[in-house]
């Protein structure tokens, strides 16, 4: 398809829309204590090269501290004058720096927060209520692609965009099935599952991990063979920050055709959007694996080209093949959608990553995938649900009414179809248990630029009310949730990161199911019995209190 088609394409609204999902932030202020000299000496002592470690240590007294702290801080809610700040940020250059950080934090009674891409929705990679340091993996971002064996080693500090770019540099017929937003970090994303447009064909990012390197709570360095299959199982979906610091991942790359198709069609209520959404529920999870058809609903105060959108449903489709084939399939399976060729572009897989992630701005180029710079500064709250049985028309109408709430900025609801490969993988294969029993996932997001507690409360109240409204229509006992859409409302450890097994089960079952949660607790008890790696939703040990 031609460039002119791209320029006038209906994809532009989609790009702009998804940018909101990819927006980031920067603002912090400081008031701290000085980290003990002994601690800094300890770091030099355990580091292989005492001279180089001082170049990657940032205390509040270093002028670049704020910039380093802010650089991958992605939720303004956790960047206020009252937000606790780290005593130290270390940006390791090699494994010994990580080992030193673990050993010295342990001996000095400090907590560690590990940060890769900084997109944790609840800020758990850069905020803690006890004295803490940040191990920021931003410098550990090397990627090596092996086209022959269709595998790659990627360090945790790389972003998804960097990974996609490096794959495309070597081959246009290989890809990796991970998330849509290119600034998301590999470290947190693979730790919690990780989905994108390829999930119906190839499953989650975590499903495609075949080896990993990790530093544990004793500062020991392991690969898959040395860590054993229990721990290797736990780190592929059991969530970051519980078992150690994953330095790098070996992943399988997947095959994609040279030409893929991306289509977007927007529908308003007048176009019969409510009925189409209802029908979609019977169709999307049964489509062939090569085809992904999702929905993005938007409303609130969102305006586009000066006119208010109230609310709008964007049906976006990704197909591993040519547009004509896609249209033929949807023409028989979902003719009511009335998708036509003008709604579609044929392009390469990596271009779709660029379009979905960074927008099809004039002059946008593949190198934009390498950018870590946020385009927007926002506060965000996200929640998730999983659906087994289609929700009734009345519920879709209820969602529509809530999306109309005039003074809520950029509320968005995304429907992600399951089925395909997701149903072929056992619930016990990885800690991520949401597989064949669900036909789709719902993600609820609201992002706002207005600062202050009133704005925050208004947006939190909105999303919480919507979540409680949805309760009768979605999965129950447990009400399943997606770990990477981290939500502390569904339960958390206490502020010391401690909890009982029973308490943690409340949210643990939602993320992992009971059987997987129990296994995670078992692994945790074995590999980190003193619960060194802990946070508000870390996996507890059997004896944690
Ligand atoms: C704008 C935006 C878009 C998103 N889009 C998608 C999407 O398309 N698909 C999807 O599945 N999810 C998506 N997410 C969710 C995203 O996958 C998670 O937030 C993910 O955990 C982020 O990883 P990170 O490395 O950027 O985050 P971080 O904040 O760095 O880390 C997240 C968690 O993992 C821990 N952690 C980080 N690195 C390591 C490590 N190396 N070893 C051990 N623990 C570690 C952290 O301590 C923290 O608890 C999106 C989130 C945002 C904010
Ligand atoms: C974070 O960066 C912003 C500017 O981008 C700055 O105003 C703020 O002071 C920084 N944070 C800290 C801790 O100084
Ligand atoms: C931060 O300051 C300390 C003490 O002055 C210094 O040793 C260290 O090198 C500084 N860090 C960086 C990254 O410049
Ligand atoms: C869809 O099906 C209708 C009726 O069978 C046919 O007229 C139309 O040409 C088809 N469109 C596409 C794009 O295949
Ligand atoms: C919503 O939009 C109206 C104008 O359409 C504006 O006056 C109001 O300030 C906006 N509210 C928010 C929260 O942005
Ligand atoms: C708000 C918006 O993006 N509306 C667009 C929906 O799609 C039609 C064409 O399919 C455009 O004309 C609208 O501008």
XYZ file of C-alpha atoms and ligand atoms in Angstrom:
668
model
C 0.000 0.000 0.000
C 1.224 3.468 -0.896
C 2.615 6.172 1.322
C -0.223 8.489 0.479
C -2.614 5.911 1.835
C -0.591 5.917 5.008
C -0.670 9.694 5.288
C -4.420 10.021 4.984
C -4.924 6.786 6.799
C -7.477 6.187 9.514
C -4.533 4.717 11.406
C -3.554 8.174 12.488
C -6.289 8.354 15.111
C -5.222 4.938 16.372
C -1.628 6.031 16.626
C -2.522 9.133 18.540
C -4.743 7.140 20.773
C -2.186 4.523 21.636
C 0.339 7.248 22.335
C -1.698 7.957 25.395
C -0.968 4.414 26.503
C 2.707 5.103 25.882
C 3.097 8.374 27.673
C 5.610 8.929 30.344
C 6.679 11.435 32.921
C 9.388 13.364 34.682
C 9.158 15.317 37.904
C 10.525 14.574 41.302
C 11.784 16.647 44.180
C 14.187 15.687 46.861
C 14.778 15.529 50.612
C 17.030 12.784 51.890
C 19.614 11.460 54.203
C 23.135 10.789 53.060
C 23.885 7.119 52.504
C 26.430 5.847 54.949
C 30.045 6.018 53.797
C 30.357 2.361 54.818
C 27.744 1.475 52.283
C 29.671 3.111 49.447
C 32.863 1.414 50.630
C 31.018 -1.883 50.699
C 29.994 -1.410 47.074
C 33.588 -0.763 46.009
C 34.723 -3.745 48.010
C 32.425 -6.224 46.271
C 32.700 -4.725 42.822
C 35.263 -6.237 40.475
C 36.562 -2.785 39.620
C 36.305 -0.324 42.480
C 37.152 2.581 40.194
C 34.351 2.059 37.669
C 31.568 1.553 40.207
C 31.830 5.133 41.481
C 30.955 6.319 37.980
C 27.556 4.648 38.222
C 26.534 5.689 41.736
C 24.144 8.595 42.174
C 23.325 9.945 45.621
C 21.055 12.955 46.141
C 24.241 15.018 46.303
C 25.210 14.229 42.722
C 23.795 16.845 40.389
C 22.549 14.229 37.914
C 20.598 12.280 40.584
C 17.220 13.793 39.591
C 17.770 13.253 35.916
C 18.687 9.613 36.469
C 15.740 9.091 38.811
C 13.334 10.833 36.462
C 14.556 9.421 33.189
C 12.451 6.258 33.143
C 9.913 7.262 35.786
C 6.640 6.648 33.976
C 3.803 7.577 36.336
C 3.478 11.104 37.692
C 1.389 9.830 40.585
C 4.641 8.622 42.109
C 6.639 11.751 41.541
C 5.468 14.259 44.125
C 7.408 16.089 46.847
C 6.024 13.474 49.276
C 7.079 10.419 47.262
C 9.928 8.598 49.065
C 13.205 8.844 47.159
C 16.082 6.334 46.942
C 19.217 6.850 49.032
C 21.204 5.822 46.013
C 20.719 4.876 42.393
C 23.182 2.482 40.823
C 23.246 1.935 37.074
C 25.355 -1.254 36.788
C 27.726 -1.780 33.888
C 28.220 -5.437 34.635
C 27.050 -8.262 36.833
C 29.506 -7.607 39.655
C 27.899 -4.199 40.220
C 24.552 -5.918 40.695
C 26.077 -8.489 43.021
C 27.699 -5.709 45.073
C 24.365 -3.853 45.288
C 22.608 -6.982 46.570
C 25.259 -7.951 49.131
C 25.699 -4.428 50.512
C 21.971 -3.633 50.654
C 21.489 -6.836 52.563
C 24.278 -6.151 55.050
C 23.102 -2.554 55.550
C 19.410 -3.369 55.915
C 18.361 -1.505 52.785
C 15.667 -2.532 50.324
C 16.333 -2.863 46.615
C 13.996 -1.752 43.890
C 15.013 -3.066 40.484
C 14.135 -0.937 37.500
C 14.333 -1.887 33.840
C 11.945 0.234 31.769
C 10.207 1.914 34.739
C 6.652 1.263 33.495
C 5.400 -0.432 36.659
C 1.897 1.006 36.902
C 2.142 1.347 40.705
C 5.703 2.707 40.644
C 7.115 -0.299 42.513
C 10.415 -0.174 40.596
C 11.357 3.250 41.983
C 9.364 3.898 45.176
C 9.458 2.101 48.550
C 8.390 3.114 52.033
C 11.492 1.704 53.748
C 14.999 3.110 53.099
C 15.939 1.807 49.658
C 18.223 2.000 46.679
C 17.372 1.601 42.998
C 19.282 -0.819 40.826
C 18.562 0.734 37.443
C 19.497 -1.559 34.564
C 19.445 1.173 31.929
C 23.075 0.501 30.915
C 22.528 -3.240 30.574
C 20.692 -3.107 27.281
C 22.753 -5.168 24.883
C 20.968 -7.376 22.381
C 22.475 -10.110 20.255
C 20.397 -11.684 17.535
C 21.201 -15.089 16.088
C 19.267 -15.394 12.838
C 20.498 -18.951 12.247
C 19.067 -20.416 15.442
C 16.224 -17.855 15.584
C 17.141 -16.829 19.120
C 18.337 -13.708 20.880
C 20.000 -12.804 24.164
C 18.578 -9.541 25.429
C 19.561 -7.763 28.616
C 16.797 -6.605 30.938
C 17.527 -2.891 30.527
C 16.737 -2.972 26.803
C 13.346 -1.671 25.736
C 10.896 -3.553 23.544
C 11.506 -0.954 20.825
C 15.244 -1.632 20.913
C 14.606 -5.350 20.665
C 12.215 -4.931 17.718
C 14.656 -2.623 15.954
C 17.628 -4.955 16.405
C 15.630 -7.929 15.129
C 14.540 -5.988 12.038
C 18.132 -4.939 11.383
C 19.036 -8.594 10.967
C 15.863 -10.016 9.449
C 12.460 -8.833 8.293
C 10.968 -12.294 8.652
C 11.671 -12.642 12.382
C 9.824 -11.000 15.254
C 9.256 -11.230 18.992
C 5.756 -11.499 20.491
C 5.752 -8.750 23.119
C 3.986 -5.494 23.997
C 2.803 -2.566 21.950
C 4.542 0.300 23.735
C 8.216 0.473 22.642
C 9.499 2.196 25.792
C 8.409 -0.708 28.033
C 11.425 -2.505 29.536
C 12.258 -6.112 28.778
C 13.013 -6.791 32.477
C 9.599 -6.071 33.977
C 7.624 -7.059 30.882
C 8.984 -10.605 30.549
C 8.813 -11.045 34.339
C 5.053 -10.441 34.284
C 3.967 -12.140 31.036
C 3.908 -9.544 28.264
C 1.411 -9.509 25.428
C 1.058 -7.787 22.075
C -0.525 -8.250 18.670
C 1.175 -11.635 18.172
C -0.329 -13.282 21.260
C -2.943 -15.337 19.396
C -0.223 -16.736 17.145
C 2.732 -17.123 19.522
C 1.529 -16.552 23.090
C 3.156 -14.213 25.594
C 6.693 -12.853 25.686
C 7.327 -15.032 28.761
C 6.177 -18.122 26.847
C 9.084 -17.584 24.469
C 11.896 -17.357 27.039
C 14.332 -20.291 26.861
C 17.139 -19.257 29.217
C 17.916 -16.470 31.684
C 20.710 -15.046 33.829
C 19.852 -13.988 37.365
C 21.503 -12.630 40.512
C 19.820 -14.038 43.622
C 19.456 -12.747 47.203
C 22.922 -14.101 48.074
C 24.517 -12.258 45.180
C 25.032 -15.514 43.292
C 24.860 -15.569 39.508
C 22.861 -18.291 37.745
C 21.782 -19.349 34.307
C 18.857 -21.695 33.636
C 20.882 -24.824 34.248
C 22.285 -23.569 37.527
C 19.063 -22.052 38.852
C 17.012 -25.155 38.156
C 13.605 -25.537 36.524
C 11.518 -24.365 39.508
C 13.105 -20.931 39.644
C 13.253 -20.730 35.855
C 9.506 -21.447 35.839
C 8.814 -18.751 38.468
C 10.585 -15.876 36.723
C 8.584 -16.350 33.493
C 5.390 -14.624 34.638
C 5.611 -14.692 38.445
C 6.307 -10.960 38.456
C 9.444 -8.871 38.850
C 11.070 -8.040 42.166
C 10.369 -11.327 43.993
C 13.103 -13.801 43.108
C 16.202 -11.859 42.192
C 17.476 -9.527 39.507
C 17.223 -10.945 36.017
C 20.188 -9.653 34.052
C 19.390 -11.133 30.634
C 16.968 -13.406 28.812
C 17.418 -15.798 25.934
C 14.313 -15.784 23.784
C 12.983 -17.610 20.772
C 12.310 -15.378 17.802
C 9.221 -16.172 15.760
C 8.546 -16.174 12.017
C 6.423 -13.525 10.344
C 5.664 -13.018 6.648
C 7.330 -10.116 4.815
C 3.924 -8.465 4.440
C 1.491 -8.075 7.301
C -1.679 -6.023 7.478
C -2.909 -3.487 9.990
C -6.462 -2.120 9.810
C -8.403 0.318 11.928
C -12.040 1.210 11.666
C -13.727 3.555 14.101
C -17.350 3.195 15.051
C -19.613 5.502 16.982
C -22.868 4.726 18.704
C -24.633 5.958 15.587
C -22.706 3.310 13.630
C -24.107 0.673 15.960
C -20.916 0.292 17.998
C -22.678 -1.255 20.989
C -24.071 -4.098 18.914
C -20.752 -4.624 17.134
C -18.877 -4.881 20.434
C -21.427 -7.399 21.621
C -21.022 -9.468 18.461
C -17.223 -9.225 18.615
C -17.312 -11.291 21.793
C -18.588 -14.304 19.836
C -16.088 -13.925 17.013
C -12.665 -12.620 18.032
C -11.346 -15.531 20.120
C -12.421 -18.057 17.475
C -10.678 -16.438 14.523
C -7.660 -18.194 13.059
C -4.388 -17.664 14.948
C -2.961 -15.387 12.250
C -5.633 -12.808 12.928
C -5.942 -10.434 15.870
C -9.003 -8.197 16.184
C -9.071 -5.960 19.262
C -11.209 -3.026 20.371
C -10.213 0.263 21.943
C -12.994 2.310 23.530
C -12.402 5.925 24.340
C -14.449 8.691 25.825
C -14.406 11.384 28.456
C -12.914 14.716 27.684
C -10.880 13.369 24.823
C -11.019 15.577 21.798
C -9.597 14.961 18.391
C -9.183 17.626 15.759
C -11.257 19.950 17.870
C -14.331 17.757 18.163
C -15.308 15.815 21.201
C -15.336 12.030 20.950
C -18.173 10.610 22.889
C -17.325 7.690 23.028
C -15.685 5.910 20.173
C -14.886 2.288 19.473
C -11.824 1.591 17.370
C -11.649 -1.926 15.970
C -8.013 -2.642 15.186
C -6.862 -5.668 13.360
C -3.474 -7.221 12.731
C -3.029 -10.043 10.250
C -0.003 -12.161 9.362
C -0.632 -11.914 5.644
C -2.084 -9.714 2.909
C -5.041 -7.362 3.229
C -7.217 -9.243 0.744
C -6.952 -12.444 2.758
C -7.828 -10.596 5.940
C -10.842 -8.958 4.307
C -12.049 -12.298 2.979
C -11.861 -13.840 6.449
C -13.669 -10.996 8.184
C -16.201 -10.742 5.383
C -17.407 -14.217 6.242
C -16.829 -14.282 10.008
C -17.790 -10.716 10.913
C -19.455 -9.002 7.930
C -21.267 -6.509 10.204
C -17.922 -4.839 10.915
C -17.881 -3.783 7.268
C -14.116 -3.497 7.118
C -12.799 -2.339 3.770
C -9.427 -2.083 2.107
C -9.179 1.659 2.679
C -9.102 0.971 6.437
C -5.972 -1.157 6.025
C -2.302 -0.845 5.252
C 0.060 -3.590 4.200
C 3.485 -3.189 5.721
C 6.233 -5.071 7.578
C 5.960 -6.360 11.124
C 8.473 -3.853 12.497
C 6.586 -0.984 10.830
C 3.422 -2.060 12.616
C 5.383 -1.909 15.883
C 6.375 1.649 14.989
C 2.860 2.648 13.959
C 1.166 1.147 17.003
C 3.771 2.388 19.428
C 4.940 5.786 18.339
C 2.285 6.989 15.967
C 2.532 7.559 12.285
C 3.812 11.102 12.575
C 5.079 12.770 9.435
C 8.761 11.884 9.163
C 8.588 9.053 11.677
C 11.324 6.497 11.091
C 12.328 3.121 12.439
C 14.993 4.708 14.658
C 12.127 6.176 16.696
C 11.758 2.698 18.161
C 15.065 3.273 19.954
C 13.868 6.385 21.755
C 13.365 6.209 25.506
C 12.079 9.733 25.698
C 8.502 10.108 26.860
C 6.159 12.089 24.630
C 3.712 12.979 27.342
C 3.680 13.539 31.069
C 0.758 11.887 32.800
C -0.565 10.228 35.890
C -2.059 6.810 35.258
C -4.249 4.168 36.857
C -4.901 0.819 35.207
C -7.085 -2.192 36.055
C -7.844 -5.443 34.291
C -10.466 -8.163 33.973
C -10.886 -11.469 32.182
C -14.092 -12.632 30.534
C -15.395 -16.164 30.019
C -18.965 -15.597 28.827
C -20.040 -12.696 26.597
C -21.205 -9.699 28.600
C -24.762 -8.491 27.842
C -25.646 -5.478 25.684
C -26.810 -3.697 28.842
C -23.310 -3.931 30.300
C -21.776 -2.471 27.157
C -24.290 0.329 27.424
C -23.214 0.810 31.065
C -19.599 1.095 29.957
C -20.590 3.603 27.305
C -22.345 5.800 29.861
C -19.277 5.764 32.106
C -17.000 6.670 29.211
C -19.122 9.749 28.646
C -18.302 11.235 32.065
C -17.402 14.717 30.917
C -14.625 15.679 33.276
C -12.537 12.517 33.093
C -9.441 12.856 30.923
C -8.635 10.123 28.407
C -10.473 7.116 29.778
C -9.697 4.095 27.614
C -10.860 0.511 27.682
C -9.110 -2.100 25.603
C -10.491 -5.535 24.687
C -7.775 -8.082 23.900
C -8.983 -11.312 22.271
C -7.620 -14.612 23.551
C -8.042 -18.040 21.977
C -5.507 -19.283 19.460
C -2.124 -20.075 20.985
C -3.292 -18.782 24.374
C -5.684 -21.740 24.641
C -3.060 -24.239 23.550
C -0.787 -23.567 26.527
C -1.536 -25.229 29.856
C -2.447 -23.040 32.851
C 0.457 -24.562 34.748
C 3.098 -24.167 32.033
C 4.146 -20.761 33.395
C 2.865 -18.783 36.428
C 0.555 -16.896 34.022
C -2.606 -18.982 34.350
C -5.109 -17.065 32.219
C -5.379 -19.336 29.209
C -8.094 -21.339 27.471
C -10.932 -20.632 29.880
C -11.037 -16.963 28.910
C -12.214 -15.528 25.621
C -10.787 -12.063 26.189
C -9.116 -9.635 28.544
C -10.234 -6.117 29.410
C -7.808 -3.338 30.321
C -9.178 -0.142 31.886
C -6.978 2.959 31.846
C -7.293 6.555 32.783
C -4.436 9.004 32.338
C -4.524 12.629 33.401
C -2.274 15.664 33.230
C -4.073 17.773 35.828
C -1.984 17.717 39.031
C -3.163 17.555 42.619
C -5.082 15.296 44.929
C -8.520 16.361 43.681
C -7.738 15.389 40.121
C -6.219 12.138 41.318
C -9.232 11.250 43.453
C -11.630 12.092 40.669
C -9.876 9.744 38.242
C -9.322 6.985 40.793
C -12.973 7.134 41.808
C -14.031 6.898 38.204
C -12.000 3.798 37.415
C -12.888 2.124 40.728
C -16.587 2.701 40.170
C -16.312 1.258 36.667
C -14.453 -1.763 38.057
C -17.133 -2.423 40.649
C -19.846 -1.960 38.015
C -18.192 -4.672 35.904
C -18.021 -7.247 38.704
C -21.139 -9.244 37.756
C -20.041 -9.607 34.127
C -16.446 -10.774 34.437
C -14.569 -13.737 35.936
C -15.236 -14.468 39.617
C -13.639 -16.411 42.485
C -11.031 -15.382 41.736
C -11.682 -12.254 39.696
C -8.669 -12.731 37.428
C -6.256 -9.839 36.853
C -3.103 -9.247 34.777
C 0.062 -8.779 36.819
C 1.676 -6.398 34.346
C -1.357 -4.123 34.779
C -0.374 -3.946 38.419
C -3.178 -2.787 40.696
C -2.625 -2.446 44.433
C -6.394 -2.014 44.951
C -6.821 -5.774 44.631
C -4.646 -6.377 47.679
C -1.081 -5.892 48.810
C 1.525 -6.791 51.381
C 1.981 -4.327 54.231
C 4.289 -1.359 53.846
C 7.215 -3.466 54.973
C 6.465 -5.805 52.104
C 5.442 -8.484 54.619
C 2.267 -10.484 54.582
C 0.796 -13.817 55.472
C 0.290 -16.492 52.850
C -3.488 -16.176 53.356
C -3.489 -12.416 52.857
C -1.320 -12.632 49.763
C -3.592 -15.314 48.350
C -6.294 -12.674 47.964
C -4.422 -10.973 45.131
C -2.079 -13.863 44.298
C -4.919 -16.120 43.133
C -6.183 -13.314 40.889
C -2.880 -12.985 39.089
C -1.786 -16.623 38.991
C -4.599 -18.967 40.089
C -4.267 -20.952 43.316
C -2.069 -23.756 42.073
C 0.478 -21.458 40.450
C 0.471 -19.069 43.398
C 1.208 -21.937 45.776
C 4.070 -23.046 43.581
C 5.452 -19.493 43.472
C 5.361 -19.307 47.289
C 7.141 -22.648 47.390
C 9.891 -21.448 45.021
C 10.213 -18.159 46.899
C 10.616 -19.962 50.226
C 13.345 -22.081 48.713
C 15.372 -19.393 46.915
C 14.833 -16.321 49.138
C 13.799 -17.669 52.575
C 14.521 -14.364 54.354
C 12.354 -12.458 51.901
C 15.054 -10.012 50.814
C 13.417 -9.176 47.470
C 10.091 -7.809 48.544
C 7.595 -5.110 47.721
C 3.875 -4.419 48.013
C 2.981 -7.341 45.742
C 6.020 -9.591 45.939
C 5.515 -13.324 46.410
C 5.646 -14.114 50.145
C 7.463 -17.036 51.742
C 5.430 -19.563 53.734
C 6.666 -17.954 56.941
C 6.452 -14.234 56.001
C 4.451 -12.085 58.381
C 2.581 2.999 28.653
C 2.491 1.534 28.985
C 2.208 0.617 27.966
C 2.144 -0.750 28.239
N 1.854 -1.623 27.233
C 1.822 -2.950 27.497
C 1.545 -3.903 26.476
O 1.329 -3.568 25.313
N 1.533 -5.220 26.818
C 1.763 -5.644 28.099
O 1.759 -6.844 28.343
N 2.004 -4.761 29.079
C 2.044 -3.439 28.820
N 2.311 -2.564 29.828
C 2.609 -3.081 31.160
C 4.081 -3.456 31.247
O 4.289 -4.695 30.584
C 4.514 -3.608 32.718
O 4.349 -2.384 33.370
C 5.950 -4.104 32.823
O 6.153 -4.684 34.089
C 6.934 -2.974 32.624
O 8.254 -3.428 32.582
P 9.408 -2.338 32.830
O 10.703 -3.039 32.824
O 9.212 -1.195 31.905
O 9.003 -1.817 34.267
P 9.750 -1.644 35.661
O 8.934 -0.611 36.347
O 11.189 -1.389 35.477
O 9.560 -3.057 36.344
C 8.298 -3.633 36.636
C 8.428 -4.598 37.812
O 9.404 -5.597 37.531
C 10.523 -5.492 38.416
N 11.729 -5.635 37.605
C 12.154 -4.800 36.619
N 13.263 -5.265 36.057
C 13.564 -6.424 36.679
C 14.615 -7.369 36.521
N 15.562 -7.189 35.603
N 14.644 -8.447 37.338
C 13.695 -8.624 38.277
N 12.666 -7.757 38.458
C 12.597 -6.664 37.661
C 10.399 -4.128 39.039
O 11.021 -4.064 40.298
C 8.903 -3.932 39.103
O 8.361 -4.650 40.187
C 2.361 -1.195 29.572
C 2.611 -0.278 30.578
C 2.679 1.069 30.310
C 2.946 2.062 31.415
C 12.695 15.610 37.725
O 12.801 16.353 36.538
C 12.070 17.540 36.528
C 12.254 18.186 35.194
O 12.049 17.253 34.168
C 12.521 18.469 37.623
O 11.679 19.592 37.652
C 12.457 17.751 38.941
O 12.996 18.561 39.937
C 13.239 16.473 38.842
N 13.220 15.748 40.072
C 13.967 16.003 41.102
C 14.033 14.985 42.178
O 14.611 17.015 41.177
C 28.616 11.173 42.757
O 29.347 11.821 43.756
C 30.363 11.014 44.355
C 30.972 11.809 45.516
O 31.332 13.077 45.089
C 31.410 10.629 43.299
O 32.346 9.767 43.853
C 30.685 9.903 42.166
O 31.601 9.599 41.129
C 29.540 10.741 41.623
N 28.785 9.968 40.634
C 28.819 10.235 39.349
C 28.038 9.334 38.459
O 29.437 11.169 38.876
C -17.857 -9.518 1.014
O -18.957 -10.317 0.735
C -19.930 -9.694 -0.082
C -21.138 -10.617 -0.193
O -20.745 -11.948 -0.334
C -19.325 -9.383 -1.442
O -20.255 -8.702 -2.240
C -18.114 -8.487 -1.216
O -17.461 -8.241 -2.429
C -17.145 -9.130 -0.260
N -16.075 -8.197 0.038
C -14.794 -8.572 0.162
C -13.830 -7.480 0.470
O -14.412 -9.711 0.050
C -12.970 19.125 29.558
O -13.243 19.881 28.405
C -13.832 21.118 28.644
C -14.077 21.775 27.315
O -14.579 20.860 26.397
C -12.914 21.957 29.513
O -13.543 23.176 29.838
C -12.577 21.224 30.801
O -11.635 21.951 31.530
C -12.021 19.865 30.466
N -11.803 19.120 31.690
C -10.679 18.496 31.950
C -10.650 17.717 33.211
O -9.725 18.513 31.212
C -13.010 10.618 15.304
C -12.521 9.934 14.110
O -11.407 9.486 14.046
N -13.391 9.819 13.155
C -13.074 9.197 11.910
C -13.667 7.815 11.838
O -13.433 7.281 10.593
C -14.013 8.021 9.542
C -13.745 7.303 8.260
O -13.871 5.940 8.413
C -13.447 9.422 9.487
O -14.104 10.176 8.507
C -13.617 10.068 10.817
O -12.933 11.290 10.838
